Amino acid sequence: MKTPTPIAEITGTGRFLPDNIVTNDDLAEKLDTSDEWIHSRTGISERRIAPDGMFTAHLGAEAAKAAMTEAGVEPGEVDILIVSTATPDRWLPSTACDIQAVLGCKNAVAFDLMAACTGHIYALSMAEGYIAAGRAEVALVVAAEKMSAIVDWSDRTTAVLFGDGGGAAVLRPCNGSGRGILSSHLQSDGNLADLLYRPGGGAIDPVSQSVLDEGRHLMRMHGREIFKNAVRSMAEACDIAMNKAGLTANDIDLLVPHQANIRIIEATAKYAGIPMDKVFVNVEKYGNMSSATVPVAFDEAREQGRVVPGSNVLTVAFGAGLTWGAMALRM
Ligand code: ACO
C-alpha cells in the first residue's frame, strides 16, 4: 500500500511525573511481595506516586504546559482539548474542563475520553479527525492518570503494577510538510470488560458503605487473561497500522509501546518483527501509568534523540474495555 499523505502532525510534546518515588522494596514492606518477584515478572523497579493534594488535573496541566511551550501555542489558540483518563478527579465535570480552567484555554471545546490505557492513541486519532474536518487549527491531547487513587493497596496482584503521571501532545494541520499521522487502527471489545474493571462506585452500584467496605470502587484484574489478550491484540494492531501506512517492520525506526510489562512489550515487538533495540522502554522507572505511558515514553524518546525529524514511529497500546490500537507517524 502507498504511504498516505498525513493531515495532522505533532508539534510539541510534554510530560509530568510526581517527584515521589516508590520502589519495589518500599511496597514489600507493606505487601507479601518482593523486588525479585515484581521485577522478574513485570520489569518494574519503581513508580511515581502523586502526593496528597496533587490530582489528575495537575498531572495533565503540567504536561500540557510543556507541550504547548514546545509547540509555541498560547492557551487561547487551543481549539479542542481532549483528556484521556481512567482516573477523573470528579464524576462531574470532566477533568478536561478542570484542565481547561487551569490552562486558560477559553476557546477550546474540552472533554474527557475514556479508553483506559489506549486513551492517548484514541485521543490523537479523534483530534486528527477534528483537524481533518477543518474544525481545529490547534488540538491539545492530554493523558493524565492518578492510578494510585483507584488501586487496591492491599492487593499485591495489582498494586505493584501502576503509577501516576501525565503526558501531552499538540497537534496541528501539517500543511504539506509530509510529517504527521500516517495511519491508525483502533479497536475495542466490550465482551471482555470484566477482565479489568471497577465493579462499584458508578451508576450500577453507587457509592455506599458496602462498596467502600468491600473495595468494589477499586480496580480488579485477571492478569493472565489480560496478558494473553494484550500481546495478541497489540501485535495485530501493529501489523494493521503498518500496512495502512505502507510501511514494513524494517521501515520502523522506533516502536513506542504502552508500558505495562516488559514481557508484554517483548512479545509484542517479536510478533511485530521489530528488534528490541528499536523499542522504547521506560516501564522500569514508572510502571503502568495507563494512558499516560505512551505520551510520556514518546516525550522521553524525543528528548533522548531516539525520535528525530524523518523518523518513522509506531505506537501501540492495550487496556480495559477491552480497547487497543496502534498509530504510525512520520516525525
Ligand atoms: N508478589 C508476589 N507474588 C505474587 C504477586 C506479587 N506482587 N502477585 C501475584 N503473586 C503470586 C500469585 O498469587 C500466584 O501465586 P500462587 O501460584 O500461589 O497462586 C503467583 O504469584 C503467580 O501469579 P500469576 O497471576 O499467575 O502470575 P503471572 O506470571 O501471570 O504474572 C502479572 C502476573 C504480572 C500480573 C501478569 O499476569 C501480567 O503482567 N498481566 C498483565 C496485567 C497488566 O499489565 N495489566 C495492566 C492493565 S492492561 C495493560 O495495561 C496491558
Tab-separated table of C-alpha atoms and ligand atoms in Angstrom:
chain	number	residue	atom	x	y	z
A	1	MET	CA	0.000	0.000	0.000
A	2	LYS	CA	1.175	3.536	-0.805
A	3	THR	CA	2.148	5.746	2.146
A	4	PRO	CA	-0.780	8.138	2.790
A	5	THR	CA	-0.344	11.920	2.975
A	6	PRO	CA	-0.630	12.969	6.622
A	7	ILE	CA	-3.182	15.579	7.695
A	8	ALA	CA	-2.073	16.397	11.239
A	9	GLU	CA	1.354	16.474	12.880
A	10	ILE	CA	2.650	16.599	16.437
A	11	THR	CA	4.397	19.928	17.014
A	12	GLY	CA	5.073	19.639	20.743
A	13	THR	CA	5.136	17.033	23.490
A	14	GLY	CA	5.439	17.196	27.259
A	15	ARG	CA	5.337	15.101	30.401
A	16	PHE	CA	4.965	15.485	34.132
A	17	LEU	CA	5.891	12.940	36.779
A	18	PRO	CA	5.474	13.462	40.522
A	19	ASP	CA	8.832	13.549	42.375
A	20	ASN	CA	7.761	10.914	44.895
A	21	ILE	CA	9.382	7.550	44.011
A	22	VAL	CA	8.036	4.300	45.498
A	23	THR	CA	10.368	1.353	44.954
A	24	ASN	CA	9.551	-2.353	44.905
A	25	ASP	CA	11.308	-2.671	48.257
A	26	ASP	CA	9.036	0.046	49.680
A	27	LEU	CA	5.994	-1.999	48.586
A	28	ALA	CA	7.499	-5.198	50.005
A	29	GLU	CA	7.432	-3.582	53.450
A	30	LYS	CA	3.610	-3.447	53.295
A	31	LEU	CA	2.666	-6.331	50.985
A	32	ASP	CA	3.647	-10.000	50.696
A	33	THR	CA	5.840	-9.393	47.640
A	34	SER	CA	9.480	-8.792	46.705
A	35	ASP	CA	11.626	-6.785	44.317
A	36	GLU	CA	12.683	-10.074	42.727
A	37	TRP	CA	9.066	-11.166	42.019
A	38	ILE	CA	7.943	-7.782	40.697
A	39	HIS	CA	10.998	-7.104	38.546
A	40	SER	CA	11.260	-10.575	37.038
A	41	ARG	CA	7.522	-10.718	36.120
A	42	THR	CA	7.000	-7.113	35.009
A	43	GLY	CA	10.315	-5.278	34.525
A	44	ILE	CA	9.150	-2.623	37.001
A	45	SER	CA	11.586	-1.345	39.662
A	46	GLU	CA	9.815	1.787	40.848
A	47	ARG	CA	6.874	4.056	40.140
A	48	ARG	CA	5.899	7.670	40.867
A	49	ILE	CA	3.027	8.236	43.274
A	50	ALA	CA	1.353	11.644	43.459
A	51	PRO	CA	1.317	13.116	46.963
A	52	ASP	CA	-1.946	14.062	48.711
A	53	GLY	CA	-3.282	17.226	47.136
A	54	MET	CA	-1.834	16.515	43.664
A	55	PHE	CA	-4.692	15.443	41.425
A	56	THR	CA	-5.188	14.173	37.872
A	57	ALA	CA	-5.806	17.685	36.505
A	58	HIS	CA	-2.492	18.852	37.944
A	59	LEU	CA	-0.582	15.967	36.294
A	60	GLY	CA	-2.251	16.725	32.953
A	61	ALA	CA	-1.977	20.511	33.099
A	62	GLU	CA	1.764	20.443	33.807
A	63	ALA	CA	2.385	18.045	30.905
A	64	ALA	CA	0.189	20.225	28.666
A	65	LYS	CA	2.136	23.380	29.542
A	66	ALA	CA	5.380	21.705	28.431
A	67	ALA	CA	3.828	20.542	25.135
A	68	MET	CA	2.319	23.985	24.450
A	69	THR	CA	5.639	25.695	25.177
A	70	GLU	CA	7.456	23.480	22.684
A	71	ALA	CA	4.723	23.994	20.086
A	72	GLY	CA	4.691	27.765	20.685
A	73	VAL	CA	0.957	27.704	21.332
A	74	GLU	CA	-0.873	30.181	23.596
A	75	PRO	CA	-3.804	28.897	25.699
A	76	GLY	CA	-6.336	30.967	23.751
A	77	GLU	CA	-5.284	29.311	20.479
A	78	VAL	CA	-6.339	25.804	21.518
A	79	ASP	CA	-9.497	24.789	19.624
A	80	ILE	CA	-10.004	21.322	21.120
A	81	LEU	CA	-8.724	19.809	24.370
A	82	ILE	CA	-9.149	16.063	24.794
A	83	VAL	CA	-8.108	14.437	28.065
A	84	SER	CA	-7.788	10.678	28.263
A	85	THR	CA	-8.111	9.447	31.815
A	86	ALA	CA	-9.354	6.447	33.761
A	87	THR	CA	-8.993	8.428	36.981
A	88	PRO	CA	-11.070	11.610	36.627
A	89	ASP	CA	-10.799	13.876	39.645
A	90	ARG	CA	-14.591	14.051	39.918
A	91	TRP	CA	-17.509	12.403	38.123
A	92	LEU	CA	-18.784	15.857	37.162
A	93	PRO	CA	-17.479	17.900	35.424
A	94	SER	CA	-14.865	16.343	33.173
A	95	THR	CA	-11.182	16.583	34.092
A	96	ALA	CA	-10.726	18.231	30.677
A	97	CYS	CA	-12.855	21.163	31.852
A	98	ASP	CA	-10.767	21.424	35.032
A	99	ILE	CA	-7.566	21.410	32.949
A	100	GLN	CA	-9.079	23.956	30.573
A	101	ALA	CA	-9.671	26.296	33.521
A	102	VAL	CA	-6.135	25.799	34.880
A	103	LEU	CA	-4.546	26.479	31.479
A	104	GLY	CA	-6.912	29.256	30.402
A	105	CYS	CA	-7.797	27.561	27.087
A	106	LYS	CA	-11.025	29.548	26.983
A	107	ASN	CA	-11.739	28.993	23.269
A	108	ALA	CA	-11.417	25.212	23.377
A	109	VAL	CA	-14.090	22.539	23.345
A	110	ALA	CA	-12.931	20.320	26.216
A	111	PHE	CA	-13.979	16.786	27.091
A	112	ASP	CA	-12.714	13.537	28.594
A	113	LEU	CA	-12.154	10.379	26.609
A	114	MET	CA	-12.288	7.034	28.403
A	115	ALA	CA	-10.394	4.240	26.671
A	116	ALA	CA	-8.163	3.213	29.594
A	117	CYS	CA	-4.539	2.528	28.582
A	118	THR	CA	-5.305	3.065	24.869
A	119	GLY	CA	-6.705	6.527	25.600
A	120	HIS	CA	-3.864	8.603	24.172
A	121	ILE	CA	-3.888	6.820	20.805
A	122	TYR	CA	-7.691	7.108	20.651
A	123	ALA	CA	-7.457	10.827	21.537
A	124	LEU	CA	-4.754	11.551	18.939
A	125	SER	CA	-6.935	9.890	16.332
A	126	MET	CA	-10.041	11.913	17.383
A	127	ALA	CA	-8.024	15.151	17.281
A	128	GLU	CA	-6.689	14.231	13.841
A	129	GLY	CA	-10.284	13.722	12.643
A	130	TYR	CA	-11.349	17.118	14.023
A	131	ILE	CA	-8.422	18.760	12.218
A	132	ALA	CA	-9.195	16.827	9.029
A	133	ALA	CA	-12.778	18.135	9.170
A	134	GLY	CA	-11.403	21.669	9.217
A	135	ARG	CA	-12.737	22.328	12.717
A	136	ALA	CA	-9.442	22.933	14.504
A	137	GLU	CA	-6.052	24.506	13.908
A	138	VAL	CA	-4.693	23.533	17.317
A	139	ALA	CA	-5.571	20.364	19.212
A	140	LEU	CA	-4.244	19.668	22.708
A	141	VAL	CA	-4.245	15.981	23.621
A	142	VAL	CA	-3.561	15.216	27.270
A	143	ALA	CA	-3.252	11.909	29.130
A	144	ALA	CA	-3.418	12.162	32.903
A	145	GLU	CA	-3.670	9.303	35.349
A	146	LYS	CA	-3.608	9.140	39.132
A	147	MET	CA	-3.726	5.350	39.205
A	148	SER	CA	-2.797	5.335	42.905
A	149	ALA	CA	-6.330	6.629	43.616
A	150	ILE	CA	-8.050	3.524	42.188
A	151	VAL	CA	-5.533	0.819	43.102
A	152	ASP	CA	-6.382	-1.566	45.939
A	153	TRP	CA	-3.243	-1.116	48.028
A	154	SER	CA	-3.933	-4.373	49.880
A	155	ASP	CA	-3.958	-6.447	46.639
A	156	ARG	CA	-0.430	-7.468	45.659
A	157	THR	CA	-1.571	-8.726	42.248
A	158	THR	CA	-2.413	-5.182	41.073
A	159	ALA	CA	-0.840	-2.697	43.496
A	160	VAL	CA	2.693	-3.370	42.271
A	161	LEU	CA	1.896	-2.594	38.624
A	162	PHE	CA	0.691	1.008	38.474
A	163	GLY	CA	1.978	4.557	38.825
A	164	ASP	CA	0.907	8.193	38.355
A	165	GLY	CA	1.850	10.657	35.622
A	166	GLY	CA	0.818	12.842	32.744
A	167	GLY	CA	1.795	13.314	29.107
A	168	ALA	CA	0.616	15.608	26.334
A	169	ALA	CA	0.921	16.442	22.646
A	170	VAL	CA	-0.067	19.401	20.472
A	171	LEU	CA	-1.428	18.504	17.045
A	172	ARG	CA	-1.690	20.919	14.119
A	173	PRO	CA	-2.530	20.611	10.423
A	174	CYS	CA	0.652	19.613	8.615
A	175	ASN	CA	0.014	21.688	5.502
A	176	GLY	CA	2.072	19.510	3.177
A	177	SER	CA	5.077	19.007	5.481
A	178	GLY	CA	4.869	15.240	4.923
A	179	ARG	CA	5.204	14.763	8.680
A	180	GLY	CA	2.389	13.552	10.871
A	181	ILE	CA	-0.025	10.699	11.483
A	182	LEU	CA	0.231	8.194	8.634
A	183	SER	CA	-2.303	5.667	9.858
A	184	SER	CA	-4.120	4.388	12.874
A	185	HIS	CA	-6.065	1.318	13.845
A	186	LEU	CA	-8.406	1.436	16.847
A	187	GLN	CA	-10.459	-1.431	18.214
A	188	SER	CA	-12.472	-2.445	21.257
A	189	ASP	CA	-14.341	-5.464	22.624
A	190	GLY	CA	-16.845	-4.819	25.405
A	191	ASN	CA	-17.497	-8.542	25.836
A	192	LEU	CA	-14.248	-8.799	27.776
A	193	ALA	CA	-14.952	-5.863	30.106
A	194	ASP	CA	-14.745	-7.924	33.273
A	195	LEU	CA	-11.077	-8.778	32.747
A	196	LEU	CA	-10.128	-5.332	34.067
A	197	TYR	CA	-12.701	-3.147	35.755
A	198	ARG	CA	-14.006	-1.323	38.788
A	199	PRO	CA	-17.182	-3.143	39.871
A	200	GLY	CA	-18.751	-0.440	42.058
A	201	GLY	CA	-18.999	3.275	42.601
A	202	GLY	CA	-20.781	4.035	39.303
A	203	ALA	CA	-24.481	4.205	38.423
A	204	ILE	CA	-24.980	0.407	38.650
A	205	ASP	CA	-23.660	0.176	42.189
A	206	PRO	CA	-23.443	3.720	43.572
A	207	VAL	CA	-21.059	4.560	46.361
A	208	SER	CA	-22.304	3.130	49.643
A	209	GLN	CA	-20.761	1.888	52.837
A	210	SER	CA	-20.757	-1.668	51.466
A	211	VAL	CA	-18.979	-0.559	48.248
A	212	LEU	CA	-16.286	1.076	50.370
A	213	ASP	CA	-16.040	-1.776	52.888
A	214	GLU	CA	-15.598	-4.368	50.133
A	215	GLY	CA	-13.393	-2.141	47.970
A	216	ARG	CA	-15.716	-2.518	44.961
A	217	HIS	CA	-14.766	1.006	43.832
A	218	LEU	CA	-11.193	-0.171	43.249
A	219	MET	CA	-9.611	-1.876	40.246
A	220	ARG	CA	-9.854	-5.639	39.723
A	221	MET	CA	-7.946	-7.553	37.102
A	222	HIS	CA	-7.495	-11.041	35.652
A	223	GLY	CA	-3.787	-10.654	34.958
A	224	ARG	CA	-3.123	-13.772	32.888
A	225	GLU	CA	-6.084	-13.220	30.555
A	226	ILE	CA	-5.136	-9.562	30.138
A	227	PHE	CA	-1.587	-10.604	29.312
A	228	LYS	CA	-2.653	-13.009	26.558
A	229	ASN	CA	-5.148	-10.592	25.007
A	230	ALA	CA	-2.679	-7.703	25.187
A	231	VAL	CA	0.032	-9.486	23.215
A	232	ARG	CA	-2.336	-10.841	20.567
A	233	SER	CA	-4.210	-7.554	20.082
A	234	MET	CA	-1.192	-5.257	20.082
A	235	ALA	CA	0.720	-7.418	17.604
A	236	GLU	CA	-2.285	-7.443	15.273
A	237	ALA	CA	-2.805	-3.673	15.626
A	238	CYS	CA	0.858	-3.031	14.779
A	239	ASP	CA	0.522	-5.097	11.600
A	240	ILE	CA	-2.656	-3.307	10.508
A	241	ALA	CA	-1.290	0.195	11.229
A	242	MET	CA	1.988	-0.536	9.398
A	243	ASN	CA	0.085	-1.982	6.463
A	244	LYS	CA	-2.236	1.048	6.216
A	245	ALA	CA	0.826	3.327	6.370
A	246	GLY	CA	2.561	1.426	3.571
A	247	LEU	CA	5.393	0.504	5.934
A	248	THR	CA	7.028	-2.760	6.930
A	249	ALA	CA	8.697	-3.596	10.234
A	250	ASN	CA	12.049	-2.736	8.614
A	251	ASP	CA	10.846	0.837	7.996
A	252	ILE	CA	10.052	1.472	11.675
A	253	ASP	CA	12.773	3.477	13.440
A	254	LEU	CA	11.185	3.259	16.880
A	255	LEU	CA	8.308	1.362	18.456
A	256	VAL	CA	6.815	3.246	21.423
A	257	PRO	CA	4.557	0.686	23.104
A	258	HIS	CA	2.277	1.012	26.121
A	259	GLN	CA	4.441	0.371	29.172
A	260	ALA	CA	2.592	-2.217	31.259
A	261	ASN	CA	5.022	-5.090	31.476
A	262	ILE	CA	8.386	-5.776	29.822
A	263	ARG	CA	7.282	-9.292	28.863
A	264	ILE	CA	4.220	-7.923	27.034
A	265	ILE	CA	6.457	-5.370	25.278
A	266	GLU	CA	8.998	-8.009	24.224
A	267	ALA	CA	6.341	-10.395	22.940
A	268	THR	CA	4.551	-7.624	21.007
A	269	ALA	CA	7.804	-6.449	19.406
A	270	LYS	CA	8.707	-10.007	18.468
A	271	TYR	CA	5.359	-10.654	16.755
A	272	ALA	CA	5.563	-7.263	15.013
A	273	GLY	CA	9.061	-8.138	13.748
A	274	ILE	CA	10.747	-5.164	15.420
A	275	PRO	CA	14.049	-5.824	17.280
A	276	MET	CA	14.271	-4.654	20.903
A	277	ASP	CA	16.982	-2.079	20.083
A	278	LYS	CA	14.240	-0.242	18.175
A	279	VAL	CA	11.772	-0.392	21.065
A	280	PHE	CA	11.486	2.359	23.682
A	281	VAL	CA	11.192	1.035	27.235
A	282	ASN	CA	10.823	3.007	30.473
A	283	VAL	CA	8.473	0.705	32.403
A	284	GLU	CA	11.258	0.095	34.917
A	285	LYS	CA	11.039	3.704	36.197
A	286	TYR	CA	7.306	4.410	36.100
A	287	GLY	CA	5.252	1.201	35.983
A	288	ASN	CA	1.926	1.320	34.177
A	289	MET	CA	0.503	4.857	34.054
A	290	SER	CA	-2.429	3.735	31.874
A	291	SER	CA	-2.989	6.195	29.000
A	292	ALA	CA	-0.110	8.419	30.171
A	293	THR	CA	2.538	5.802	29.410
A	294	VAL	CA	2.568	6.364	25.638
A	295	PRO	CA	2.927	10.191	25.644
A	296	VAL	CA	5.470	10.093	28.500
A	297	ALA	CA	7.527	7.491	26.605
A	298	PHE	CA	7.169	9.456	23.377
A	299	ASP	CA	8.370	12.662	25.028
A	300	GLU	CA	11.353	10.902	26.635
A	301	ALA	CA	12.245	9.216	23.341
A	302	ARG	CA	12.311	12.603	21.605
A	303	GLU	CA	14.388	14.113	24.407
A	304	GLN	CA	16.887	11.263	24.141
A	305	GLY	CA	17.227	11.785	20.379
A	306	ARG	CA	15.632	8.444	19.547
A	307	VAL	CA	12.963	10.221	17.509
A	308	VAL	CA	14.356	12.765	15.048
A	309	PRO	CA	12.888	14.579	12.048
A	310	GLY	CA	12.027	11.962	9.430
A	311	SER	CA	11.763	9.059	11.912
A	312	ASN	CA	9.002	6.524	11.345
A	313	VAL	CA	7.445	5.836	14.742
A	314	LEU	CA	4.909	3.172	15.599
A	315	THR	CA	2.984	3.427	18.850
A	316	VAL	CA	0.670	0.764	20.255
A	317	ALA	CA	-1.420	0.252	23.393
A	318	PHE	CA	-3.937	-2.049	25.055
A	319	GLY	CA	-6.203	-1.639	28.052
A	320	ALA	CA	-9.500	-2.045	29.860
A	321	GLY	CA	-12.622	-2.153	27.759
A	322	LEU	CA	-11.032	-4.021	26.238
A	323	THR	CA	-9.517	-1.398	23.970
A	324	TRP	CA	-6.446	-1.471	21.772
A	325	GLY	CA	-4.896	0.438	18.948
A	326	ALA	CA	-1.774	1.423	17.041
A	327	MET	CA	-0.670	4.510	15.146
A	328	ALA	CA	2.137	5.088	12.645
A	329	LEU	CA	3.686	8.561	12.457
A	330	ARG	CA	6.381	10.261	10.439
A	331	MET	CA	8.118	12.865	12.591
B	1	ACO	N1	4.241	-10.676	44.646
B	1	ACO	C1	4.413	-11.972	44.879
B	1	ACO	N2	3.615	-12.932	44.402
B	1	ACO	C2	2.581	-12.538	43.646
B	1	ACO	C3	2.324	-11.200	43.351
B	1	ACO	C4	3.200	-10.240	43.889
B	1	ACO	N3	3.066	-8.917	43.666
B	1	ACO	N4	1.225	-11.114	42.570
B	1	ACO	C5	0.803	-12.363	42.370
B	1	ACO	N5	1.613	-13.231	43.037
B	1	ACO	C6	1.514	-14.676	43.086
B	1	ACO	C7	0.113	-15.189	42.822
B	1	ACO	O1	-0.663	-15.120	43.986
B	1	ACO	C8	0.379	-16.579	42.352
B	1	ACO	O2	0.605	-17.367	43.475
B	1	ACO	P1	0.033	-18.890	43.536
B	1	ACO	O3	0.703	-19.604	42.404
B	1	ACO	O4	0.455	-19.360	44.893
B	1	ACO	O5	-1.449	-18.769	43.352
B	1	ACO	C9	1.703	-16.463	41.599
B	1	ACO	O6	2.285	-15.236	42.041
B	1	ACO	C10	1.541	-16.417	40.100
B	1	ACO	O7	0.516	-15.490	39.791
B	1	ACO	P2	0.091	-15.213	38.325
B	1	ACO	O8	-1.004	-14.175	38.319
B	1	ACO	O9	-0.164	-16.483	37.612
B	1	ACO	O10	1.450	-14.562	37.767
B	1	ACO	P3	1.801	-14.159	36.290
B	1	ACO	O11	3.058	-14.794	35.891
B	1	ACO	O12	0.620	-14.234	35.366
B	1	ACO	O13	2.143	-12.609	36.469
B	1	ACO	C11	1.146	-10.444	36.175
B	1	ACO	C12	1.151	-11.719	36.984
B	1	ACO	C13	2.500	-9.760	36.315
B	1	ACO	C14	0.050	-9.534	36.726
B	1	ACO	C15	0.881	-10.761	34.681
B	1	ACO	O14	-0.227	-11.613	34.541
B	1	ACO	C16	0.645	-9.523	33.886
B	1	ACO	O15	1.523	-8.699	33.718
B	1	ACO	N6	-0.551	-9.374	33.321
B	1	ACO	C17	-0.886	-8.179	32.588
B	1	ACO	C18	-1.527	-7.255	33.531
B	1	ACO	C19	-1.367	-5.818	33.168
B	1	ACO	O16	-0.341	-5.366	32.738
B	1	ACO	N7	-2.444	-5.090	33.413
B	1	ACO	C20	-2.408	-3.688	33.252
B	1	ACO	C21	-3.618	-3.145	32.606
B	1	ACO	S1	-3.824	-3.693	30.998
B	1	ACO	C22	-2.497	-3.226	30.272
B	1	ACO	O17	-2.024	-2.148	30.555
B	1	ACO	C23	-1.898	-4.067	29.258
